[in-house]
Amino acid sequence: GNSVTQMEGPVTLSEEAFLTINCTYTATGYPSLFWYVQYPGEGLQLLLKATKADDKGSNKGFEATYRKETTSFHLEKGSVQVSDSAVYFCALTTGRRALTFGSGTRLQVQP
Amino acid sequence: DAMVIQNPRYQVTQFGKPVTLSCSQTLNHNVMYWYQQKSSQAPKLLFHYYDKDFNNEADTPDNFQSRRPNTSFCFLDIRSPGLGDAAMYLCATSRVTGEPNYGYTFGSGTRLTVV
């Protein structure tokens, strides 16, 4: 089956620090990979995606590269802001299966 | 502009009293999903509709039911809510199941409290 493993949080950073949130996966078939962000009290918003190996998804300064050889899709941002504080979910889908989510990583950015 | 709308945002219900959560979409997507998300956990898929075809996850309790009267609307019915059913309930849509290119569009969720 499909599964996603994320680093446990919370991750606490100072403003302008570099961010990495690790995500690895196992999948039956060839997955598409996603990062979703959830702000307090809200639903999930698609942050970025990659649909094939070596693709780089990017949005709002966040990036993640689809690494088939290491089955990873780590999220990075060069300089975080207080407004980036949220919970980040890595997710995947294969074939016609519904999205499978990781357990989420809470990011707290301090001024 | 809101494309997936969930009502209400907050719902308080009594233990054992049936409750219905609603979701509507303006995207004309074929697939609608219901996820349950408990605090600090990953969203857990309860079931989904592909058009009128209902697909239940194997571990979804019988206490949870769903209806999709038309393309735009989908309802989650909890027949006899228990304290363990308190959670955020997320509705999502996609054009096809396992949408590879665009992911899902989520509503803002309904937070259910059981008293």
JSON list of C-alpha atoms in Angstrom, two decimals:
[
{"chain": "A", "resi": 1, "resn": "GLY", "atom": "CA", "xyz": [0.00, 0.00, 0.00]},
{"chain": "A", "resi": 2, "resn": "ASN", "atom": "CA", "xyz": [0.86, 3.68, 0.07]},
{"chain": "A", "resi": 3, "resn": "SER", "atom": "CA", "xyz": [2.33, 5.47, 3.06]},
{"chain": "A", "resi": 4, "resn": "VAL", "atom": "CA", "xyz": [4.02, 8.77, 3.85]},
{"chain": "A", "resi": 5, "resn": "THR", "atom": "CA", "xyz": [6.45, 9.46, 6.68]},
{"chain": "A", "resi": 6, "resn": "GLN", "atom": "CA", "xyz": [7.21, 12.98, 7.84]},
{"chain": "A", "resi": 7, "resn": "MET", "atom": "CA", "xyz": [9.57, 14.31, 10.44]},
{"chain": "A", "resi": 8, "resn": "GLU", "atom": "CA", "xyz": [7.90, 14.95, 13.75]},
{"chain": "A", "resi": 9, "resn": "GLY", "atom": "CA", "xyz": [7.37, 18.49, 14.91]},
{"chain": "A", "resi": 10, "resn": "PRO", "atom": "CA", "xyz": [7.07, 21.02, 16.09]},
{"chain": "A", "resi": 11, "resn": "VAL", "atom": "CA", "xyz": [9.82, 22.71, 14.16]},
{"chain": "A", "resi": 12, "resn": "THR", "atom": "CA", "xyz": [10.65, 26.04, 15.75]},
{"chain": "A", "resi": 13, "resn": "LEU", "atom": "CA", "xyz": [12.69, 28.56, 13.76]},
{"chain": "A", "resi": 14, "resn": "SER", "atom": "CA", "xyz": [13.56, 32.21, 13.92]},
{"chain": "A", "resi": 15, "resn": "GLU", "atom": "CA", "xyz": [12.41, 34.48, 11.13]},
{"chain": "A", "resi": 16, "resn": "GLU", "atom": "CA", "xyz": [14.66, 34.31, 8.02]},
{"chain": "A", "resi": 17, "resn": "ALA", "atom": "CA", "xyz": [16.02, 30.88, 8.97]},
{"chain": "A", "resi": 18, "resn": "PHE", "atom": "CA", "xyz": [16.30, 28.04, 6.46]},
{"chain": "A", "resi": 19, "resn": "LEU", "atom": "CA", "xyz": [13.58, 25.40, 6.58]},
{"chain": "A", "resi": 20, "resn": "THR", "atom": "CA", "xyz": [13.68, 21.72, 5.72]},
{"chain": "A", "resi": 21, "resn": "ILE", "atom": "CA", "xyz": [10.83, 19.32, 6.45]},
{"chain": "A", "resi": 22, "resn": "ASN", "atom": "CA", "xyz": [11.65, 15.75, 5.51]},
{"chain": "A", "resi": 23, "resn": "CYS", "atom": "CA", "xyz": [9.18, 13.48, 3.73]},
{"chain": "A", "resi": 24, "resn": "THR", "atom": "CA", "xyz": [9.71, 9.94, 2.50]},
{"chain": "A", "resi": 25, "resn": "TYR", "atom": "CA", "xyz": [7.20, 7.61, 0.95]},
{"chain": "A", "resi": 26, "resn": "THR", "atom": "CA", "xyz": [6.39, 4.08, -0.10]},
{"chain": "A", "resi": 27, "resn": "ALA", "atom": "CA", "xyz": [4.02, 3.58, -2.98]},
{"chain": "A", "resi": 28, "resn": "THR", "atom": "CA", "xyz": [2.41, 0.92, -5.11]},
{"chain": "A", "resi": 29, "resn": "GLY", "atom": "CA", "xyz": [2.99, 2.23, -8.58]},
{"chain": "A", "resi": 30, "resn": "TYR", "atom": "CA", "xyz": [4.28, 5.59, -9.70]},
{"chain": "A", "resi": 31, "resn": "PRO", "atom": "CA", "xyz": [3.11, 8.34, -7.34]},
{"chain": "A", "resi": 32, "resn": "SER", "atom": "CA", "xyz": [2.36, 12.01, -7.72]},
{"chain": "A", "resi": 33, "resn": "LEU", "atom": "CA", "xyz": [3.59, 13.96, -4.70]},
{"chain": "A", "resi": 34, "resn": "PHE", "atom": "CA", "xyz": [2.13, 16.98, -2.94]},
{"chain": "A", "resi": 35, "resn": "TRP", "atom": "CA", "xyz": [2.68, 19.34, -0.06]},
{"chain": "A", "resi": 36, "resn": "TYR", "atom": "CA", "xyz": [-0.37, 20.83, 1.61]},
{"chain": "A", "resi": 37, "resn": "VAL", "atom": "CA", "xyz": [-0.44, 23.58, 4.23]},
{"chain": "A", "resi": 38, "resn": "GLN", "atom": "CA", "xyz": [-3.04, 24.03, 6.96]},
{"chain": "A", "resi": 39, "resn": "TYR", "atom": "CA", "xyz": [-3.32, 27.32, 8.82]},
{"chain": "A", "resi": 40, "resn": "PRO", "atom": "CA", "xyz": [-5.00, 27.34, 12.24]},
{"chain": "A", "resi": 41, "resn": "GLY", "atom": "CA", "xyz": [-8.71, 26.59, 12.04]},
{"chain": "A", "resi": 42, "resn": "GLU", "atom": "CA", "xyz": [-8.64, 26.18, 8.26]},
{"chain": "A", "resi": 43, "resn": "GLY", "atom": "CA", "xyz": [-8.80, 23.41, 5.71]},
{"chain": "A", "resi": 44, "resn": "LEU", "atom": "CA", "xyz": [-5.87, 22.23, 3.63]},
{"chain": "A", "resi": 45, "resn": "GLN", "atom": "CA", "xyz": [-4.41, 24.26, 0.77]},
{"chain": "A", "resi": 46, "resn": "LEU", "atom": "CA", "xyz": [-2.26, 22.81, -1.97]},
{"chain": "A", "resi": 47, "resn": "LEU", "atom": "CA", "xyz": [1.22, 24.33, -1.65]},
{"chain": "A", "resi": 48, "resn": "LEU", "atom": "CA", "xyz": [3.10, 22.56, -4.44]},
{"chain": "A", "resi": 49, "resn": "LYS", "atom": "CA", "xyz": [3.23, 19.33, -6.41]},
{"chain": "A", "resi": 50, "resn": "ALA", "atom": "CA", "xyz": [5.45, 17.13, -8.57]},
{"chain": "A", "resi": 51, "resn": "THR", "atom": "CA", "xyz": [4.21, 14.39, -10.86]},
{"chain": "A", "resi": 52, "resn": "LYS", "atom": "CA", "xyz": [7.39, 12.70, -12.07]},
{"chain": "A", "resi": 53, "resn": "ALA", "atom": "CA", "xyz": [10.93, 11.97, -10.97]},
{"chain": "A", "resi": 54, "resn": "ASP", "atom": "CA", "xyz": [13.29, 14.97, -10.75]},
{"chain": "A", "resi": 55, "resn": "ASP", "atom": "CA", "xyz": [10.42, 17.44, -11.04]},
{"chain": "A", "resi": 56, "resn": "LYS", "atom": "CA", "xyz": [10.72, 20.42, -8.71]},
{"chain": "A", "resi": 57, "resn": "GLY", "atom": "CA", "xyz": [7.52, 21.90, -7.34]},
{"chain": "A", "resi": 58, "resn": "SER", "atom": "CA", "xyz": [7.67, 25.47, -6.13]},
{"chain": "A", "resi": 59, "resn": "ASN", "atom": "CA", "xyz": [5.32, 28.10, -4.72]},
{"chain": "A", "resi": 60, "resn": "LYS", "atom": "CA", "xyz": [5.62, 31.11, -2.39]},
{"chain": "A", "resi": 61, "resn": "GLY", "atom": "CA", "xyz": [9.34, 30.50, -1.90]},
{"chain": "A", "resi": 62, "resn": "PHE", "atom": "CA", "xyz": [8.85, 26.83, -0.97]},
{"chain": "A", "resi": 63, "resn": "GLU", "atom": "CA", "xyz": [10.43, 24.08, -3.07]},
{"chain": "A", "resi": 64, "resn": "ALA", "atom": "CA", "xyz": [10.45, 20.30, -3.12]},
{"chain": "A", "resi": 65, "resn": "THR", "atom": "CA", "xyz": [12.15, 17.91, -5.56]},
{"chain": "A", "resi": 66, "resn": "TYR", "atom": "CA", "xyz": [10.76, 14.47, -6.43]},
{"chain": "A", "resi": 67, "resn": "ARG", "atom": "CA", "xyz": [13.63, 12.07, -5.72]},
{"chain": "A", "resi": 68, "resn": "LYS", "atom": "CA", "xyz": [12.75, 8.60, -6.93]},
{"chain": "A", "resi": 69, "resn": "GLU", "atom": "CA", "xyz": [16.08, 7.05, -5.93]},
{"chain": "A", "resi": 70, "resn": "THR", "atom": "CA", "xyz": [15.63, 8.04, -2.29]},
{"chain": "A", "resi": 71, "resn": "THR", "atom": "CA", "xyz": [11.77, 8.01, -2.35]},
{"chain": "A", "resi": 72, "resn": "SER", "atom": "CA", "xyz": [11.78, 11.49, -0.86]},
{"chain": "A", "resi": 73, "resn": "PHE", "atom": "CA", "xyz": [10.07, 14.84, -1.35]},
{"chain": "A", "resi": 74, "resn": "HIS", "atom": "CA", "xyz": [11.59, 17.18, 1.22]},
{"chain": "A", "resi": 75, "resn": "LEU", "atom": "CA", "xyz": [10.14, 20.66, 1.62]},
{"chain": "A", "resi": 76, "resn": "GLU", "atom": "CA", "xyz": [12.55, 23.61, 1.77]},
{"chain": "A", "resi": 77, "resn": "LYS", "atom": "CA", "xyz": [12.40, 27.37, 2.06]},
{"chain": "A", "resi": 78, "resn": "GLY", "atom": "CA", "xyz": [15.38, 29.67, 2.19]},
{"chain": "A", "resi": 79, "resn": "SER", "atom": "CA", "xyz": [13.98, 32.31, 4.54]},
{"chain": "A", "resi": 80, "resn": "VAL", "atom": "CA", "xyz": [10.87, 31.66, 6.62]},
{"chain": "A", "resi": 81, "resn": "GLN", "atom": "CA", "xyz": [8.47, 34.30, 7.86]},
{"chain": "A", "resi": 82, "resn": "VAL", "atom": "CA", "xyz": [6.15, 34.40, 10.85]},
{"chain": "A", "resi": 83, "resn": "SER", "atom": "CA", "xyz": [3.24, 34.04, 8.42]},
{"chain": "A", "resi": 84, "resn": "ASP", "atom": "CA", "xyz": [4.58, 30.60, 7.38]},
{"chain": "A", "resi": 85, "resn": "SER", "atom": "CA", "xyz": [3.62, 29.20, 10.78]},
{"chain": "A", "resi": 86, "resn": "ALA", "atom": "CA", "xyz": [1.23, 26.35, 10.02]},
{"chain": "A", "resi": 87, "resn": "VAL", "atom": "CA", "xyz": [1.04, 22.57, 9.75]},
{"chain": "A", "resi": 88, "resn": "TYR", "atom": "CA", "xyz": [2.55, 21.07, 6.60]},
{"chain": "A", "resi": 89, "resn": "PHE", "atom": "CA", "xyz": [1.36, 17.74, 5.17]},
{"chain": "A", "resi": 90, "resn": "CYS", "atom": "CA", "xyz": [3.17, 15.63, 2.61]},
{"chain": "A", "resi": 91, "resn": "ALA", "atom": "CA", "xyz": [0.83, 13.49, 0.50]},
{"chain": "A", "resi": 92, "resn": "LEU", "atom": "CA", "xyz": [0.81, 11.17, -2.47]},
{"chain": "A", "resi": 93, "resn": "THR", "atom": "CA", "xyz": [-1.55, 9.50, -4.88]},
{"chain": "A", "resi": 94, "resn": "THR", "atom": "CA", "xyz": [-1.10, 6.59, -7.27]},
{"chain": "A", "resi": 95, "resn": "GLY", "atom": "CA", "xyz": [-3.34, 5.48, -10.08]},
{"chain": "A", "resi": 96, "resn": "ARG", "atom": "CA", "xyz": [-6.93, 6.06, -9.06]},
{"chain": "A", "resi": 97, "resn": "ARG", "atom": "CA", "xyz": [-6.34, 5.93, -5.32]},
{"chain": "A", "resi": 98, "resn": "ALA", "atom": "CA", "xyz": [-7.31, 8.77, -3.04]},
{"chain": "A", "resi": 99, "resn": "LEU", "atom": "CA", "xyz": [-4.66, 10.97, -1.43]},
{"chain": "A", "resi": 100, "resn": "THR", "atom": "CA", "xyz": [-2.63, 9.46, 1.39]},
{"chain": "A", "resi": 101, "resn": "PHE", "atom": "CA", "xyz": [-1.30, 11.97, 3.90]},
{"chain": "A", "resi": 102, "resn": "GLY", "atom": "CA", "xyz": [1.62, 12.01, 6.27]},
{"chain": "A", "resi": 103, "resn": "SER", "atom": "CA", "xyz": [1.01, 12.88, 9.91]},
{"chain": "A", "resi": 104, "resn": "GLY", "atom": "CA", "xyz": [1.90, 16.55, 9.44]},
{"chain": "A", "resi": 105, "resn": "THR", "atom": "CA", "xyz": [4.68, 18.75, 10.75]},
{"chain": "A", "resi": 106, "resn": "ARG", "atom": "CA", "xyz": [3.91, 21.89, 12.74]},
{"chain": "A", "resi": 107, "resn": "LEU", "atom": "CA", "xyz": [6.14, 24.85, 11.94]},
{"chain": "A", "resi": 108, "resn": "GLN", "atom": "CA", "xyz": [6.43, 27.72, 14.40]},
{"chain": "A", "resi": 109, "resn": "VAL", "atom": "CA", "xyz": [8.35, 30.79, 13.26]},
{"chain": "A", "resi": 110, "resn": "GLN", "atom": "CA", "xyz": [9.35, 33.29, 15.92]},
{"chain": "A", "resi": 111, "resn": "PRO", "atom": "CA", "xyz": [10.00, 36.97, 15.20]},
{"chain": "B", "resi": 1, "resn": "ASP", "atom": "CA", "xyz": [-14.77, 32.82, -5.14]},
{"chain": "B", "resi": 2, "resn": "ALA", "atom": "CA", "xyz": [-15.08, 30.07, -2.56]},
{"chain": "B", "resi": 3, "resn": "MET", "atom": "CA", "xyz": [-15.16, 26.82, -4.51]},
{"chain": "B", "resi": 4, "resn": "VAL", "atom": "CA", "xyz": [-15.73, 24.19, -1.82]},
{"chain": "B", "resi": 5, "resn": "ILE", "atom": "CA", "xyz": [-17.98, 25.40, 0.96]},
{"chain": "B", "resi": 6, "resn": "GLN", "atom": "CA", "xyz": [-18.63, 23.58, 4.18]},
{"chain": "B", "resi": 7, "resn": "ASN", "atom": "CA", "xyz": [-21.41, 24.43, 6.57]},
{"chain": "B", "resi": 8, "resn": "PRO", "atom": "CA", "xyz": [-21.41, 25.05, 9.38]},
{"chain": "B", "resi": 9, "resn": "ARG", "atom": "CA", "xyz": [-17.83, 25.94, 10.37]},
{"chain": "B", "resi": 10, "resn": "TYR", "atom": "CA", "xyz": [-18.51, 24.84, 13.93]},
{"chain": "B", "resi": 11, "resn": "GLN", "atom": "CA", "xyz": [-21.09, 22.30, 15.03]},
{"chain": "B", "resi": 12, "resn": "VAL", "atom": "CA", "xyz": [-21.93, 21.23, 18.55]},
{"chain": "B", "resi": 13, "resn": "THR", "atom": "CA", "xyz": [-24.07, 18.15, 18.96]},
{"chain": "B", "resi": 14, "resn": "GLN", "atom": "CA", "xyz": [-25.20, 16.00, 21.83]},
{"chain": "B", "resi": 15, "resn": "PHE", "atom": "CA", "xyz": [-23.93, 12.52, 22.43]},
{"chain": "B", "resi": 16, "resn": "GLY", "atom": "CA", "xyz": [-26.07, 10.12, 20.39]},
{"chain": "B", "resi": 17, "resn": "LYS", "atom": "CA", "xyz": [-28.01, 12.83, 18.54]},
{"chain": "B", "resi": 18, "resn": "PRO", "atom": "CA", "xyz": [-27.82, 12.52, 14.73]},
{"chain": "B", "resi": 19, "resn": "VAL", "atom": "CA", "xyz": [-25.96, 15.30, 12.98]},
{"chain": "B", "resi": 20, "resn": "THR", "atom": "CA", "xyz": [-25.45, 16.23, 9.34]},
{"chain": "B", "resi": 21, "resn": "LEU", "atom": "CA", "xyz": [-22.56, 18.17, 7.87]},
{"chain": "B", "resi": 22, "resn": "SER", "atom": "CA", "xyz": [-22.82, 19.66, 4.40]},
{"chain": "B", "resi": 23, "resn": "CYS", "atom": "CA", "xyz": [-20.45, 20.40, 1.56]},
{"chain": "B", "resi": 24, "resn": "SER", "atom": "CA", "xyz": [-21.07, 22.15, -1.74]},
{"chain": "B", "resi": 25, "resn": "GLN", "atom": "CA", "xyz": [-18.82, 22.83, -4.69]},
{"chain": "B", "resi": 26, "resn": "THR", "atom": "CA", "xyz": [-18.88, 25.15, -7.68]},
{"chain": "B", "resi": 27, "resn": "LEU", "atom": "CA", "xyz": [-16.10, 23.36, -9.57]},
{"chain": "B", "resi": 28, "resn": "ASN", "atom": "CA", "xyz": [-18.28, 20.71, -11.21]},
{"chain": "B", "resi": 29, "resn": "HIS", "atom": "CA", "xyz": [-15.79, 18.09, -10.06]},
{"chain": "B", "resi": 30, "resn": "ASN", "atom": "CA", "xyz": [-16.73, 14.45, -10.39]},
{"chain": "B", "resi": 31, "resn": "VAL", "atom": "CA", "xyz": [-15.28, 13.29, -7.10]},
{"chain": "B", "resi": 32, "resn": "MET", "atom": "CA", "xyz": [-16.12, 14.42, -3.58]},
{"chain": "B", "resi": 33, "resn": "TYR", "atom": "CA", "xyz": [-14.35, 13.16, -0.46]},
{"chain": "B", "resi": 34, "resn": "TRP", "atom": "CA", "xyz": [-14.91, 13.25, 3.27]},
{"chain": "B", "resi": 35, "resn": "TYR", "atom": "CA", "xyz": [-11.92, 13.18, 5.58]},
{"chain": "B", "resi": 36, "resn": "GLN", "atom": "CA", "xyz": [-11.85, 13.07, 9.36]},
{"chain": "B", "resi": 37, "resn": "GLN", "atom": "CA", "xyz": [-8.97, 14.88, 11.05]},
{"chain": "B", "resi": 38, "resn": "LYS", "atom": "CA", "xyz": [-8.36, 14.56, 14.75]},
{"chain": "B", "resi": 39, "resn": "SER", "atom": "CA", "xyz": [-6.05, 16.90, 16.58]},
{"chain": "B", "resi": 40, "resn": "SER", "atom": "CA", "xyz": [-2.43, 16.73, 15.40]},
{"chain": "B", "resi": 41, "resn": "GLN", "atom": "CA", "xyz": [-3.14, 13.80, 13.09]},
{"chain": "B", "resi": 42, "resn": "ALA", "atom": "CA", "xyz": [-3.25, 13.22, 9.37]},
{"chain": "B", "resi": 43, "resn": "PRO", "atom": "CA", "xyz": [-6.60, 13.51, 7.64]},
{"chain": "B", "resi": 44, "resn": "LYS", "atom": "CA", "xyz": [-8.19, 10.07, 7.39]},
{"chain": "B", "resi": 45, "resn": "LEU", "atom": "CA", "xyz": [-10.36, 9.24, 4.39]},
{"chain": "B", "resi": 46, "resn": "LEU", "atom": "CA", "xyz": [-13.86, 8.10, 5.35]},
{"chain": "B", "resi": 47, "resn": "PHE", "atom": "CA", "xyz": [-15.39, 7.67, 1.89]},
{"chain": "B", "resi": 48, "resn": "HIS", "atom": "CA", "xyz": [-15.72, 9.27, -1.49]},
{"chain": "B", "resi": 49, "resn": "TYR", "atom": "CA", "xyz": [-18.16, 9.56, -4.36]},
{"chain": "B", "resi": 50, "resn": "TYR", "atom": "CA", "xyz": [-17.16, 9.28, -7.98]},
{"chain": "B", "resi": 51, "resn": "ASP", "atom": "CA", "xyz": [-20.25, 10.80, -9.54]},
{"chain": "B", "resi": 52, "resn": "LYS", "atom": "CA", "xyz": [-22.98, 8.69, -7.93]},
{"chain": "B", "resi": 53, "resn": "ASP", "atom": "CA", "xyz": [-20.73, 5.74, -7.11]},
{"chain": "B", "resi": 54, "resn": "PHE", "atom": "CA", "xyz": [-20.12, 5.51, -3.38]},
{"chain": "B", "resi": 55, "resn": "ASN", "atom": "CA", "xyz": [-16.78, 4.16, -2.14]},
{"chain": "B", "resi": 56, "resn": "ASN", "atom": "CA", "xyz": [-16.48, 3.39, 1.53]},
{"chain": "B", "resi": 57, "resn": "GLU", "atom": "CA", "xyz": [-13.13, 2.85, 3.24]},
{"chain": "B", "resi": 58, "resn": "ALA", "atom": "CA", "xyz": [-12.90, -0.54, 4.91]},
{"chain": "B", "resi": 59, "resn": "ASP", "atom": "CA", "xyz": [-12.33, 0.88, 8.39]},
{"chain": "B", "resi": 60, "resn": "THR", "atom": "CA", "xyz": [-14.98, 3.61, 8.31]},
{"chain": "B", "resi": 61, "resn": "PRO", "atom": "CA", "xyz": [-17.48, 2.92, 11.12]},
{"chain": "B", "resi": 62, "resn": "ASP", "atom": "CA", "xyz": [-21.08, 2.14, 10.18]},
{"chain": "B", "resi": 63, "resn": "ASN", "atom": "CA", "xyz": [-22.06, 5.17, 12.24]},
{"chain": "B", "resi": 64, "resn": "PHE", "atom": "CA", "xyz": [-20.91, 7.34, 9.33]},
{"chain": "B", "resi": 65, "resn": "GLN", "atom": "CA", "xyz": [-23.03, 7.63, 6.21]},
{"chain": "B", "resi": 66, "resn": "SER", "atom": "CA", "xyz": [-22.99, 9.91, 3.20]},
{"chain": "B", "resi": 67, "resn": "ARG", "atom": "CA", "xyz": [-25.37, 11.21, 0.55]},
{"chain": "B", "resi": 68, "resn": "ARG", "atom": "CA", "xyz": [-24.73, 12.94, -2.73]},
{"chain": "B", "resi": 69, "resn": "PRO", "atom": "CA", "xyz": [-28.05, 14.10, -4.21]},
{"chain": "B", "resi": 70, "resn": "ASN", "atom": "CA", "xyz": [-26.39, 15.93, -7.12]},
{"chain": "B", "resi": 71, "resn": "THR", "atom": "CA", "xyz": [-22.98, 16.95, -8.44]},
{"chain": "B", "resi": 72, "resn": "SER", "atom": "CA", "xyz": [-22.76, 20.03, -6.26]},
{"chain": "B", "resi": 73, "resn": "PHE", "atom": "CA", "xyz": [-23.71, 18.74, -2.84]},
{"chain": "B", "resi": 74, "resn": "CYS", "atom": "CA", "xyz": [-22.50, 16.02, -0.51]},
{"chain": "B", "resi": 75, "resn": "PHE", "atom": "CA", "xyz": [-23.56, 15.33, 3.07]},
{"chain": "B", "resi": 76, "resn": "LEU", "atom": "CA", "xyz": [-21.95, 13.50, 5.95]},
{"chain": "B", "resi": 77, "resn": "ASP", "atom": "CA", "xyz": [-24.40, 11.95, 8.39]},
{"chain": "B", "resi": 78, "resn": "ILE", "atom": "CA", "xyz": [-23.29, 10.73, 11.78]},
{"chain": "B", "resi": 79, "resn": "ARG", "atom": "CA", "xyz": [-26.12, 8.61, 13.14]},
{"chain": "B", "resi": 80, "resn": "SER", "atom": "CA", "xyz": [-25.13, 8.43, 16.79]},
{"chain": "B", "resi": 81, "resn": "PRO", "atom": "CA", "xyz": [-22.13, 10.65, 17.55]},
{"chain": "B", "resi": 82, "resn": "GLY", "atom": "CA", "xyz": [-19.84, 9.53, 20.31]},
{"chain": "B", "resi": 83, "resn": "LEU", "atom": "CA", "xyz": [-17.19, 11.53, 22.12]},
{"chain": "B", "resi": 84, "resn": "GLY", "atom": "CA", "xyz": [-14.58, 9.91, 19.88]},
{"chain": "B", "resi": 85, "resn": "ASP", "atom": "CA", "xyz": [-16.18, 11.44, 16.81]},
{"chain": "B", "resi": 86, "resn": "ALA", "atom": "CA", "xyz": [-15.22, 14.95, 17.82]},
{"chain": "B", "resi": 87, "resn": "ALA", "atom": "CA", "xyz": [-12.90, 16.11, 15.05]},
{"chain": "B", "resi": 88, "resn": "MET", "atom": "CA", "xyz": [-12.48, 18.41, 12.09]},
{"chain": "B", "resi": 89, "resn": "TYR", "atom": "CA", "xyz": [-14.33, 17.06, 9.05]},
{"chain": "B", "resi": 90, "resn": "LEU", "atom": "CA", "xyz": [-12.89, 18.05, 5.72]},
{"chain": "B", "resi": 91, "resn": "CYS", "atom": "CA", "xyz": [-14.63, 17.91, 2.38]},
{"chain": "B", "resi": 92, "resn": "ALA", "atom": "CA", "xyz": [-12.53, 17.85, -0.79]},
{"chain": "B", "resi": 93, "resn": "THR", "atom": "CA", "xyz": [-13.12, 17.56, -4.52]},
{"chain": "B", "resi": 94, "resn": "SER", "atom": "CA", "xyz": [-11.15, 16.50, -7.57]},
{"chain": "B", "resi": 95, "resn": "ARG", "atom": "CA", "xyz": [-11.86, 16.02, -11.24]},
{"chain": "B", "resi": 96, "resn": "VAL", "atom": "CA", "xyz": [-10.98, 12.34, -11.12]},
{"chain": "B", "resi": 97, "resn": "THR", "atom": "CA", "xyz": [-9.95, 9.97, -8.37]},
{"chain": "B", "resi": 98, "resn": "GLY", "atom": "CA", "xyz": [-6.24, 10.18, -7.68]},
{"chain": "B", "resi": 99, "resn": "GLU", "atom": "CA", "xyz": [-5.96, 13.47, -9.56]},
{"chain": "B", "resi": 100, "resn": "PRO", "atom": "CA", "xyz": [-2.26, 13.57, -10.45]},
{"chain": "B", "resi": 101, "resn": "ASN", "atom": "CA", "xyz": [-1.96, 17.10, -11.77]},
{"chain": "B", "resi": 102, "resn": "TYR", "atom": "CA", "xyz": [-4.00, 19.37, -9.58]},
{"chain": "B", "resi": 103, "resn": "GLY", "atom": "CA", "xyz": [-4.45, 17.60, -6.28]},
{"chain": "B", "resi": 104, "resn": "TYR", "atom": "CA", "xyz": [-7.63, 18.19, -4.38]},
{"chain": "B", "resi": 105, "resn": "THR", "atom": "CA", "xyz": [-9.53, 21.34, -3.48]},
{"chain": "B", "resi": 106, "resn": "PHE", "atom": "CA", "xyz": [-10.48, 21.39, 0.19]},
{"chain": "B", "resi": 107, "resn": "GLY", "atom": "CA", "xyz": [-13.17, 23.25, 2.05]},
{"chain": "B", "resi": 108, "resn": "SER", "atom": "CA", "xyz": [-12.42, 25.07, 5.28]},
{"chain": "B", "resi": 109, "resn": "GLY", "atom": "CA", "xyz": [-13.74, 22.20, 7.35]},
{"chain": "B", "resi": 110, "resn": "THR", "atom": "CA", "xyz": [-16.40, 21.74, 10.01]},
{"chain": "B", "resi": 111, "resn": "ARG", "atom": "CA", "xyz": [-15.21, 21.34, 13.57]},
{"chain": "B", "resi": 112, "resn": "LEU", "atom": "CA", "xyz": [-17.55, 18.97, 15.38]},
{"chain": "B", "resi": 113, "resn": "THR", "atom": "CA", "xyz": [-17.84, 19.00, 19.15]},
{"chain": "B", "resi": 114, "resn": "VAL", "atom": "CA", "xyz": [-19.79, 16.27, 20.94]},
{"chain": "B", "resi": 115, "resn": "VAL", "atom": "CA", "xyz": [-21.12, 17.10, 24.40]}
]
